[in-house]
Coordinates of C-alpha atoms in Angstrom, one line a residue:
Chain A
M14 CA 24.4 -33.0 38.3
K15 CA 27.8 -31.9 37.2
I16 CA 29.5 -33.7 34.3
I17 CA 33.1 -34.4 35.3
K18 CA 33.8 -36.5 32.1
P19 CA 31.2 -36.6 29.2
G20 CA 31.9 -40.1 27.9
L21 CA 31.7 -41.0 24.2
Q22 CA 28.3 -39.7 23.3
T23 CA 26.0 -38.8 26.2
T24 CA 22.8 -37.0 25.3
V25 CA 19.5 -36.0 26.9
Q26 CA 16.6 -37.9 25.2
D27 CA 13.0 -38.4 26.0
A28 CA 10.3 -40.5 24.1
G29 CA 10.8 -38.5 21.0
R30 CA 9.6 -35.3 19.2
Y31 CA 6.2 -36.1 17.6
G32 CA 4.0 -33.9 15.5
Y33 CA 6.7 -32.1 13.4
Q34 CA 7.6 -34.8 11.0
R35 CA 5.6 -33.0 8.3
Y36 CA 8.2 -30.2 8.5
G37 CA 10.9 -32.8 8.1
V38 CA 11.7 -32.6 11.9
I39 CA 12.8 -36.1 12.9
V40 CA 11.5 -37.9 16.0
S41 CA 14.9 -38.4 17.8
G42 CA 14.4 -39.7 21.4
V43 CA 16.0 -42.7 23.1
M44 CA 17.3 -45.5 21.1
D45 CA 16.3 -48.2 23.7
R46 CA 12.8 -47.2 24.6
L47 CA 12.3 -50.2 26.8
A48 CA 15.3 -49.4 29.0
Q49 CA 14.2 -45.8 29.3
R50 CA 10.6 -46.8 30.2
I51 CA 11.7 -49.3 32.8
G52 CA 14.2 -46.7 34.2
N53 CA 11.5 -44.1 34.6
I54 CA 9.1 -46.6 36.3
L55 CA 11.8 -47.5 38.8
V56 CA 12.2 -43.9 39.9
G57 CA 8.5 -43.0 39.8
N58 CA 8.6 -40.8 36.7
D59 CA 6.3 -40.6 33.7
V60 CA 7.6 -43.3 31.3
D61 CA 8.3 -40.7 28.7
A62 CA 10.5 -38.5 30.9
A63 CA 13.9 -37.3 29.7
V64 CA 16.9 -39.4 30.6
L65 CA 20.6 -39.5 29.8
E66 CA 21.6 -41.9 27.0
M67 CA 25.2 -43.0 27.3
T68 CA 27.0 -44.9 24.5
M69 CA 29.9 -47.4 24.8
K70 CA 31.9 -45.3 27.1
G71 CA 29.8 -43.7 29.9
P72 CA 30.4 -40.4 31.6
E73 CA 31.5 -39.4 35.1
I74 CA 28.8 -37.5 37.0
E75 CA 28.8 -35.8 40.4
F76 CA 25.5 -35.5 42.1
E77 CA 25.2 -32.0 43.7
E78 CA 22.0 -32.9 45.6
D79 CA 20.5 -36.1 47.1
S80 CA 18.9 -38.0 44.3
L81 CA 17.0 -41.0 43.4
I82 CA 18.4 -42.7 40.3
T83 CA 18.6 -45.9 38.3
V84 CA 20.8 -47.2 35.6
T85 CA 19.2 -49.4 32.9
G86 CA 20.1 -50.7 29.4
G87 CA 23.5 -52.1 28.5
D88 CA 26.1 -52.9 31.0
L89 CA 28.7 -50.1 31.0
S90 CA 30.1 -51.2 34.5
P91 CA 28.6 -48.4 36.6
T92 CA 30.3 -47.5 40.0
I93 CA 29.4 -45.0 42.7
N94 CA 32.4 -43.7 44.6
D95 CA 34.3 -46.5 43.0
Q96 CA 32.1 -49.3 44.3
S97 CA 30.1 -51.3 41.8
V98 CA 26.4 -50.4 41.7
K99 CA 23.7 -52.8 40.5
R100 CA 21.5 -51.8 37.6
W101 CA 17.7 -52.1 37.0
R102 CA 16.8 -51.0 40.5
P103 CA 16.2 -47.7 42.3
V104 CA 19.3 -46.3 44.0
Y105 CA 19.6 -43.4 46.5
V106 CA 22.7 -41.3 46.0
K107 CA 23.8 -38.6 48.5
A108 CA 25.0 -35.2 47.5
G109 CA 28.7 -35.2 46.7
T110 CA 28.9 -38.8 45.3
T111 CA 30.2 -39.6 41.9
L112 CA 28.7 -42.0 39.4
K113 CA 31.3 -43.5 36.9
F114 CA 31.2 -46.0 34.1
G115 CA 33.9 -48.5 33.1
A116 CA 34.2 -51.2 30.5
C117 CA 31.3 -52.0 28.0
K118 CA 30.5 -55.5 29.1
S119 CA 27.2 -56.2 27.5
G120 CA 24.9 -54.0 25.2
C121 CA 26.0 -50.7 23.9
R122 CA 23.7 -48.0 25.4
A123 CA 23.0 -47.3 29.1
Y124 CA 20.3 -45.0 30.5
L125 CA 20.4 -42.9 33.6
A126 CA 17.0 -41.9 34.9
V127 CA 16.7 -39.5 37.8
G128 CA 13.6 -38.8 40.0
G129 CA 11.8 -35.8 38.4
G130 CA 13.4 -36.5 35.0
V131 CA 16.3 -34.5 33.4
D132 CA 15.1 -30.9 33.1
V133 CA 16.0 -29.1 29.9
P134 CA 13.8 -26.7 28.0
E135 CA 11.3 -28.3 25.6
V136 CA 11.8 -27.6 21.9
M137 CA 8.7 -28.3 19.7
G138 CA 7.2 -30.3 22.7
S139 CA 10.2 -32.5 23.4
R140 CA 13.5 -32.6 25.5
S141 CA 15.2 -34.8 23.0
T142 CA 18.6 -33.8 21.4
Y143 CA 18.6 -33.5 17.7
L144 CA 22.3 -33.7 17.1
R145 CA 22.6 -33.0 13.4
A146 CA 20.2 -29.9 13.5
E147 CA 21.8 -28.9 16.8
F148 CA 18.7 -28.2 18.9
G149 CA 16.8 -29.8 21.8
G150 CA 18.3 -31.5 24.8
F151 CA 21.2 -29.7 26.4
N152 CA 22.1 -26.9 24.0
G153 CA 21.4 -29.2 21.1
R154 CA 24.6 -31.2 21.6
A155 CA 26.1 -34.1 23.4
L156 CA 27.2 -33.4 27.0
K157 CA 30.7 -31.8 27.7
E158 CA 32.9 -31.6 30.7
G159 CA 31.7 -29.0 33.2
D160 CA 28.0 -29.1 32.0
R161 CA 25.5 -28.8 34.8
L162 CA 22.0 -30.5 34.5
T163 CA 19.1 -30.2 36.9
S164 CA 16.2 -32.6 37.5
G165 CA 12.6 -31.6 37.4
T166 CA 10.1 -31.7 40.2
P167 CA 9.7 -35.3 41.4
S168 CA 6.2 -36.8 41.3
E169 CA 4.5 -38.0 44.5
R170 CA 5.4 -41.6 43.5
S171 CA 9.0 -40.7 43.0
K172 CA 9.0 -39.0 46.5
Q173 CA 7.4 -42.1 48.0
I174 CA 10.1 -44.4 46.5
L175 CA 12.8 -42.2 47.8
A176 CA 11.1 -42.3 51.3
L177 CA 11.6 -46.0 51.4
F178 CA 15.4 -45.5 51.8
V179 CA 16.8 -45.3 55.4
N180 CA 20.3 -44.7 56.6
L181 CA 20.6 -41.6 54.4
D182 CA 24.2 -40.9 55.7
E183 CA 25.5 -43.7 53.3
P184 CA 27.0 -42.3 50.0
F185 CA 24.5 -44.6 48.2
I186 CA 22.0 -47.3 48.8
E187 CA 20.7 -49.9 46.3
S188 CA 17.2 -51.3 46.6
D189 CA 17.2 -55.1 47.3
W190 CA 14.5 -55.6 44.6
S191 CA 15.0 -55.1 40.9
F192 CA 13.4 -55.5 37.6
A193 CA 13.8 -59.2 36.7
S194 CA 11.8 -60.9 34.0
E195 CA 12.2 -62.6 30.7
W196 CA 12.2 -59.1 29.3
S197 CA 15.4 -58.2 30.9
P198 CA 18.0 -57.8 28.1
E199 CA 20.5 -60.1 29.9
L200 CA 18.1 -63.0 29.7
R201 CA 16.8 -62.8 26.2
D202 CA 18.2 -64.0 22.9
Q203 CA 20.0 -61.0 21.5
T204 CA 20.8 -62.6 18.1
V205 CA 17.4 -63.2 16.6
I206 CA 15.6 -60.1 15.4
R207 CA 12.0 -60.6 14.4
F208 CA 10.4 -58.7 11.5
I209 CA 7.2 -58.1 9.5
P210 CA 7.7 -58.2 5.8
G211 CA 8.1 -54.7 4.3
R212 CA 6.1 -53.0 1.5
E213 CA 8.7 -54.0 -1.0
W214 CA 9.4 -57.6 0.4
M215 CA 7.9 -59.1 -2.8
D216 CA 10.3 -57.0 -5.0
F217 CA 13.2 -59.1 -3.6
T218 CA 14.2 -62.4 -5.4
N219 CA 13.2 -65.6 -3.6
E220 CA 16.8 -66.3 -3.2
S221 CA 17.3 -62.9 -1.4
Q222 CA 14.3 -63.4 0.8
E223 CA 15.8 -66.8 1.9
L224 CA 19.3 -65.3 2.4
F225 CA 17.7 -62.5 4.5
T226 CA 16.0 -65.0 6.9
E227 CA 18.6 -67.8 6.8
T228 CA 22.1 -66.1 6.9
E229 CA 23.8 -64.0 9.5
F230 CA 24.2 -60.2 9.1
E231 CA 27.0 -58.3 10.9
L232 CA 26.7 -54.8 12.2
T233 CA 29.3 -52.5 10.7
P234 CA 31.0 -49.5 12.3
Q235 CA 29.2 -47.2 10.0
S236 CA 26.2 -47.3 12.5
D237 CA 24.9 -44.5 14.6
R238 CA 21.6 -43.1 16.1
M239 CA 20.3 -42.5 12.6
G240 CA 20.7 -46.0 11.4
F241 CA 22.6 -49.3 11.5
R242 CA 24.3 -50.6 8.4
F243 CA 24.6 -54.3 8.3
K244 CA 26.7 -56.5 5.9
G245 CA 26.1 -60.0 4.7
E246 CA 24.9 -61.7 1.6
K247 CA 23.9 -59.1 -1.1
L248 CA 20.1 -58.7 -1.3
K249 CA 18.7 -58.2 -4.8
R250 CA 15.4 -57.2 -6.3
T251 CA 13.8 -59.0 -9.3
H252 CA 14.0 -55.7 -11.2
E253 CA 15.3 -52.3 -10.3
R254 CA 12.7 -49.5 -10.1
D255 CA 13.2 -46.0 -8.7
M256 CA 11.0 -45.5 -5.6
I257 CA 8.8 -42.7 -4.7
S258 CA 9.9 -41.4 -1.3
E259 CA 7.4 -42.1 1.5
G260 CA 7.2 -42.2 5.3
V261 CA 9.6 -44.6 7.3
A262 CA 9.6 -45.7 10.9
F263 CA 11.8 -46.8 13.7
G264 CA 13.0 -50.2 12.6
T265 CA 12.3 -49.9 8.9
I266 CA 14.9 -52.0 7.0
Q267 CA 15.9 -50.4 3.7
V268 CA 18.1 -52.0 1.0
P269 CA 19.9 -49.6 -1.3
S270 CA 21.0 -51.0 -4.7
E271 CA 24.4 -52.1 -3.3
G272 CA 22.4 -54.8 -1.5
N273 CA 23.2 -54.3 2.3
P274 CA 20.4 -53.7 4.7
I275 CA 20.1 -50.5 6.7
V276 CA 18.0 -50.3 9.9
L277 CA 16.5 -46.9 10.5
L278 CA 16.6 -45.8 14.2
A279 CA 15.9 -42.9 16.4
D280 CA 17.5 -40.2 14.4
R281 CA 16.1 -41.6 11.1
Q282 CA 14.9 -39.3 8.4
T283 CA 11.1 -38.8 8.2
A284 CA 10.9 -40.3 4.7
G285 CA 13.0 -42.5 2.5
G286 CA 13.3 -43.7 -1.0
Y287 CA 15.0 -47.1 -0.8
P288 CA 13.0 -50.3 -1.0
K289 CA 11.8 -51.5 2.5
I290 CA 12.5 -55.2 2.7
A291 CA 11.3 -55.5 6.3
Q292 CA 10.0 -53.7 9.4
I293 CA 11.4 -54.9 12.8
A294 CA 8.8 -55.8 15.4
S295 CA 8.7 -53.0 18.1
V296 CA 9.5 -55.4 20.9
D297 CA 12.8 -56.2 19.3
F298 CA 13.9 -52.5 19.0
S299 CA 15.6 -52.8 22.4
K300 CA 17.7 -55.8 21.2
V301 CA 18.8 -54.0 17.9
T302 CA 19.8 -50.7 19.6
Q303 CA 22.0 -52.6 22.1
L304 CA 24.1 -54.3 19.3
K305 CA 27.8 -53.3 18.9
P306 CA 29.6 -53.2 15.6
G307 CA 30.9 -56.7 14.7
E308 CA 28.0 -58.4 16.4
K309 CA 26.0 -60.8 14.2
V310 CA 22.2 -61.3 14.0
R311 CA 19.6 -63.3 12.2
F312 CA 16.3 -61.9 11.0
Q313 CA 13.2 -64.0 11.7
K314 CA 9.9 -63.4 9.9
I315 CA 6.7 -63.2 11.9
T316 CA 3.2 -61.9 11.1
Q317 CA 1.7 -58.5 11.8
K318 CA -0.7 -60.1 14.3
E319 CA 2.2 -61.9 16.2
A320 CA 4.0 -58.5 16.5
E321 CA 0.9 -56.9 17.9
M322 CA 0.5 -59.7 20.4
L323 CA 4.1 -59.3 21.5
V324 CA 3.5 -55.5 22.1
L325 CA 0.6 -56.4 24.4
E326 CA 2.6 -58.9 26.2
Q327 CA 5.4 -56.5 26.8
E328 CA 2.9 -53.9 28.0
Q329 CA 1.6 -56.4 30.6
H330 CA 5.2 -57.0 31.9
L331 CA 5.6 -53.3 32.3
Q332 CA 2.3 -53.0 34.1
Q333 CA 3.3 -55.8 36.5
L334 CA 6.5 -53.9 37.2
E335 CA 4.4 -50.8 38.2
Q336 CA 2.1 -52.9 40.3
G337 CA 5.1 -54.5 42.0
I338 CA 6.4 -51.1 42.9
S339 CA 3.0 -50.1 44.2
L340 CA 2.9 -53.1 46.4
K341 CA 6.4 -52.1 47.9
L342 CA 5.1 -48.7 48.6
R343 CA 1.9 -50.0 50.2
E344 CA 4.0 -52.3 52.4
G345 CA 6.4 -49.5 53.2
S346 CA 9.2 -52.0 53.0
E347 CA 12.4 -50.1 54.0
I348 CA 15.5 -50.1 51.9
G349 CA 18.9 -49.8 53.5
Chain B
M2 CA -11.5 -41.2 -2.9
K3 CA -9.5 -44.2 -4.1
Y4 CA -7.1 -45.4 -1.5
E5 CA -5.1 -48.4 -0.3
L6 CA -3.9 -49.2 3.3
S7 CA -0.9 -51.3 4.2
P8 CA 1.0 -51.8 7.5
L9 CA 4.4 -50.3 8.2
G10 CA 5.1 -52.7 11.1
D11 CA 3.0 -52.8 14.2
S12 CA 2.7 -49.2 14.9
A13 CA 2.2 -47.4 11.6
V14 CA 0.0 -47.6 8.5
I15 CA 0.8 -46.2 5.0
V16 CA -2.3 -44.7 3.1
Q17 CA -1.7 -44.9 -0.6
L18 CA -3.6 -42.1 -2.5
G19 CA -2.1 -42.4 -5.9
S20 CA 0.6 -44.2 -7.8
D21 CA 2.4 -41.3 -9.6
I22 CA 3.8 -38.0 -8.5
T23 CA 1.0 -35.8 -9.8
E24 CA -0.8 -32.7 -8.6
K25 CA -3.9 -34.9 -8.2
S26 CA -2.2 -37.2 -5.7
H27 CA -0.6 -34.2 -4.0
H28 CA -4.1 -32.7 -3.4
A29 CA -5.5 -35.9 -2.1
V30 CA -2.5 -36.1 0.3
R31 CA -3.0 -32.6 1.3
N32 CA -6.6 -33.0 2.0
L33 CA -6.1 -36.0 4.3
S34 CA -3.3 -34.2 6.1
I35 CA -5.4 -31.1 6.7
Y36 CA -8.2 -33.4 8.0
L37 CA -5.9 -35.3 10.3
E38 CA -4.3 -32.1 11.7
E39 CA -7.7 -30.8 12.6
N40 CA -9.2 -34.1 13.7
P41 CA -6.5 -36.3 15.1
I42 CA -7.4 -40.0 15.6
D43 CA -7.3 -41.3 19.2
G44 CA -3.9 -42.9 19.7
M45 CA -2.3 -41.2 16.6
L46 CA 1.2 -40.0 17.4
D47 CA 2.1 -38.3 14.1
F48 CA 1.6 -38.4 10.3
V49 CA 3.9 -37.9 7.4
P50 CA 2.5 -36.6 4.1
A51 CA 4.6 -37.6 1.1
F52 CA 4.0 -37.6 -2.7
T53 CA 1.4 -40.3 -3.0
T54 CA 1.0 -41.4 0.6
V55 CA 0.3 -40.3 4.1
T56 CA 1.9 -42.4 6.8
V57 CA 0.0 -42.5 10.1
Y58 CA 2.0 -43.4 13.3
Y59 CA 0.1 -44.7 16.3
D60 CA 0.6 -46.2 19.7
P61 CA -0.9 -49.6 19.5
I62 CA -1.6 -49.9 23.2
K63 CA -3.6 -46.6 23.2
V64 CA -5.5 -47.8 20.1
W65 CA -6.2 -51.1 21.7
T66 CA -7.3 -50.0 25.1
R67 CA -9.8 -47.6 23.6
T68 CA -11.6 -50.3 21.6
E69 CA -14.3 -52.5 22.9
N70 CA -14.3 -55.3 20.3
D71 CA -11.6 -57.9 19.5
A72 CA -10.1 -55.9 16.6
S73 CA -6.4 -55.5 16.5
P74 CA -4.8 -52.0 16.7
Y75 CA -4.1 -52.2 12.9
E76 CA -7.7 -53.1 12.1
V77 CA -9.0 -50.3 14.3
I78 CA -6.7 -47.7 12.7
C79 CA -7.7 -48.9 9.2
A80 CA -11.4 -48.8 10.0
K81 CA -11.0 -45.2 11.3
L82 CA -9.0 -44.1 8.2
G83 CA -11.4 -45.9 5.9
Y84 CA -14.3 -44.0 7.4
I85 CA -12.5 -40.7 7.2
L86 CA -11.5 -41.3 3.5
E87 CA -15.0 -42.3 2.5
N88 CA -16.5 -39.4 4.1
M89 CA -14.0 -36.6 3.8
K90 CA -15.2 -33.5 1.9
R91 CA -13.0 -32.1 -0.8
S92 CA -11.4 -29.0 0.6
K93 CA -10.1 -26.1 -1.7
P94 CA -6.3 -26.2 -1.8
K95 CA -4.7 -23.3 0.2
E96 CA -3.2 -20.5 -1.9
A97 CA 0.5 -21.1 -2.6
K98 CA 3.4 -18.7 -2.4
T99 CA 6.4 -18.6 -4.8
V100 CA 9.9 -18.6 -3.2
E101 CA 13.0 -17.8 -5.2
I102 CA 16.2 -19.8 -4.1
P103 CA 19.6 -18.6 -5.3
V104 CA 21.9 -21.4 -6.2
C105 CA 25.7 -21.4 -7.0
Y106 CA 25.9 -24.4 -9.5
G107 CA 28.9 -26.7 -10.0
G108 CA 32.5 -26.6 -8.7
E109 CA 33.0 -27.7 -5.1
F110 CA 29.4 -27.0 -4.4
G111 CA 28.1 -29.4 -7.1
P112 CA 30.5 -32.4 -7.3
D113 CA 28.1 -34.4 -9.3
L114 CA 27.1 -31.8 -11.9
E115 CA 29.4 -33.4 -14.5
E116 CA 28.0 -36.9 -13.8
V117 CA 24.5 -35.6 -14.2
A118 CA 25.5 -33.9 -17.5
A119 CA 27.2 -37.0 -18.7
H120 CA 24.4 -39.3 -17.7
N121 CA 22.0 -37.2 -19.9
Q122 CA 24.4 -36.4 -22.7
L123 CA 24.3 -32.7 -21.9
T124 CA 27.0 -30.1 -21.0
P125 CA 27.0 -28.8 -17.4
D126 CA 25.7 -25.4 -18.6
E127 CA 22.7 -27.1 -20.2
V128 CA 21.9 -28.9 -16.9
I129 CA 22.1 -25.5 -15.1
D130 CA 19.9 -23.9 -17.7
I131 CA 17.2 -26.7 -17.5
H132 CA 17.2 -26.8 -13.7
S133 CA 16.9 -23.1 -13.2
K134 CA 14.2 -22.6 -15.8
G135 CA 11.7 -24.9 -14.1
E136 CA 9.0 -23.9 -11.7
Y137 CA 8.7 -26.5 -8.9
L138 CA 5.8 -27.5 -6.7
V139 CA 6.7 -28.4 -3.0
Y140 CA 5.0 -31.8 -2.7
M141 CA 6.3 -32.5 0.8
L142 CA 8.9 -31.7 3.3
G143 CA 10.9 -34.6 4.8
F144 CA 14.2 -36.4 5.0
A145 CA 15.7 -33.5 7.0
P146 CA 14.1 -30.4 8.6
G147 CA 12.7 -28.2 5.9
F148 CA 13.9 -30.4 3.0
P149 CA 11.5 -29.7 0.1
Y150 CA 10.7 -32.7 -2.2
L151 CA 9.9 -30.8 -5.5
G152 CA 7.9 -31.8 -8.5
G153 CA 8.3 -30.3 -12.0
M154 CA 11.9 -31.2 -12.8
S155 CA 12.6 -31.9 -16.5
E156 CA 13.2 -35.6 -17.4
Q157 CA 16.1 -34.3 -19.5
I158 CA 18.2 -34.0 -16.3
A159 CA 16.9 -37.0 -14.4
T160 CA 19.7 -39.1 -12.8
P161 CA 19.5 -42.1 -10.5
R162 CA 20.6 -41.8 -6.9
K163 CA 24.3 -42.6 -5.9
E164 CA 24.8 -46.4 -5.4
T165 CA 26.2 -45.8 -2.0
P166 CA 24.8 -42.8 0.0
R167 CA 27.4 -40.1 1.1
Q168 CA 28.2 -39.9 4.8
K169 CA 28.1 -36.1 4.8
I170 CA 26.4 -33.6 2.6
P171 CA 26.8 -29.9 3.4
A172 CA 23.8 -27.7 4.3
G173 CA 22.3 -25.9 1.3
S174 CA 23.4 -28.5 -1.3
V175 CA 21.0 -28.7 -4.3
G176 CA 20.5 -32.4 -5.6
I177 CA 18.8 -34.6 -8.0
A178 CA 17.5 -38.2 -7.4
G179 CA 15.7 -39.9 -10.2
S180 CA 13.4 -37.3 -11.5
Q181 CA 13.2 -35.4 -8.2
T182 CA 15.2 -32.4 -7.1
G183 CA 15.6 -30.9 -3.7
V184 CA 17.8 -28.8 -1.3
Y185 CA 19.6 -30.1 1.9
P186 CA 18.8 -27.7 4.8
I187 CA 21.3 -29.3 7.3
E188 CA 24.4 -31.4 7.0
T189 CA 23.4 -34.9 6.7
P190 CA 24.1 -38.3 4.9
G191 CA 22.2 -38.8 1.7
G192 CA 22.2 -40.5 -1.7
W193 CA 21.3 -37.6 -4.1
Q194 CA 23.4 -36.3 -7.0
L195 CA 24.8 -32.8 -5.9
I196 CA 24.7 -30.1 -8.6
G197 CA 25.0 -26.8 -6.5
Q198 CA 24.4 -25.0 -3.2
T199 CA 22.2 -22.1 -1.9
P200 CA 23.3 -19.7 0.8
F201 CA 19.8 -19.6 2.1
A202 CA 18.7 -21.2 5.4
L203 CA 15.7 -23.5 4.8
F204 CA 15.2 -24.3 8.4
D205 CA 15.0 -22.1 11.6
I206 CA 13.7 -23.2 15.0
D207 CA 12.8 -19.7 16.0
Q208 CA 10.2 -19.4 13.2
D209 CA 6.7 -20.9 13.2
P210 CA 6.5 -22.9 11.0
P211 CA 10.3 -23.7 11.3
T212 CA 10.7 -23.9 7.5
L213 CA 11.3 -21.5 4.6
V214 CA 8.9 -23.3 2.3
E215 CA 5.8 -25.4 3.1
A216 CA 4.0 -28.3 1.2
G217 CA 1.9 -26.6 -1.6
D218 CA 4.5 -23.6 -2.2
K219 CA 6.2 -23.0 -5.5
I220 CA 9.9 -22.7 -5.9
R221 CA 12.3 -21.1 -8.6
F222 CA 16.0 -21.5 -8.6
K223 CA 18.2 -18.6 -9.7
P224 CA 21.9 -19.2 -10.8
I225 CA 24.4 -17.0 -8.8
S226 CA 28.1 -16.6 -9.0
L227 CA 30.6 -17.7 -6.3
S228 CA 31.0 -14.0 -5.2
E229 CA 27.3 -13.5 -5.0
F230 CA 27.0 -16.7 -3.0
E231 CA 29.6 -15.5 -0.5
S232 CA 28.0 -12.0 0.0
M233 CA 24.6 -13.6 0.4
K234 CA 26.0 -16.1 2.9
E235 CA 27.5 -13.2 5.0
G236 CA 24.2 -11.3 4.8
Q237 CA 22.4 -14.3 6.5
E238 CA 24.9 -14.5 9.4

């Protein structure tokens, strides 16, 4: 794949770099893990395989070899050879065709998965780009014009999905089946983010607990892969006490003394010293990471058990998707 | 061993092993970390040792599918951690090394030196003197790659974090937050009060481990002039 135009911030990311947090090495990885997992399932990859994460303004990519791809996540108006291409489904692209992105219609981050995964060297067991420390991914940085990326060896499943496509002389062919369920980002309520109370929830005044769950918070432009800063009613603790730094996670909501919540995301630090008012339920990470500055959300309190049940439910939907693809492969239903 | 477990969402648990930053808590944290490194729990993704806590990250689905009873992933992880903590043998702490870190204090490298001095009714020189006389224990690494959280700073120079974190802090910056001090290995946002900068690199991906200091080491800071800083910086490159 040759990068004709890099887009605003296009990086190679996988499921994250685990096992080095004790040295202060952050996890990194994709922001929208659900979109990445679905993308990889659709092209027959391991769910953790490396993909391209594209933000707000997507890149322009020329495929130098015939490839099996899919675009998932936010709608950045993808086109192939200037024809609109549908997302959330496997697509065959012929060598010499160009994938472009246009306006950011919904969401904020799109993902390009390719059969075999994006192949860059592993650093500390991961292909994720760690932008601030400048390592991992493609030369430790966001993609630039002229960069050339290769894909890894496709799995048997990936080859079988590609073999469903016929009429391979066309510049591209979309499959007639897609990932459609209540989990699809277009169909869910983007504005309600569910959370489990954090370790310092009880440190906040009753009034602040109510404001947190009953008023809207707006995403500010001071938001990136490290964390999202929201603004809204100021959240106050009953008394100030200096915290002892400890581990934080994807979706931890910290409140510095100024009173605005910060949601920690893929490039979060490994430990933090601000009070944790809440922890977002993992099933809602995908919603949060697709927000754009200026958009408003409400936070809704659920229990730990409810959050765990939602994780299980999501897993079942993903398994159904895998089974659905297996069925297509068994039937040998041709595409194109 | 005394401990408390609490959830950090649906995929992590915080093991509390002490309430204050003491060498005793540090050793409890270190013991559990060494145990987890050698005997990882099924479904565990990672763990983060801190001053008084170890946070254990897990994949709830993997934890769930490997269990036969109706317990939730959190309950399974807690039961396993409880068993480990009740039965863990006390290991002897590994021998520590002492690392000397040169620091150019004040000026553009330490924009908050005056604020730290004013907060504690001291002169900037007194702050430098107190900061560089101490011997510090590396309690943990975190926040950024190779960032040492140090214990042993004098309460005389303790200063609360900035109300609003800075968007950019240069690599090598030496800072104070509450009664903690530390060094920023890479450029990053952060809320610490900055008092100086070191020319040394604290993080290098080509080394194994990738960090200049490890948890358990001792650190000393040595004041250097701007010209010494510049020649050391050149020597590094």
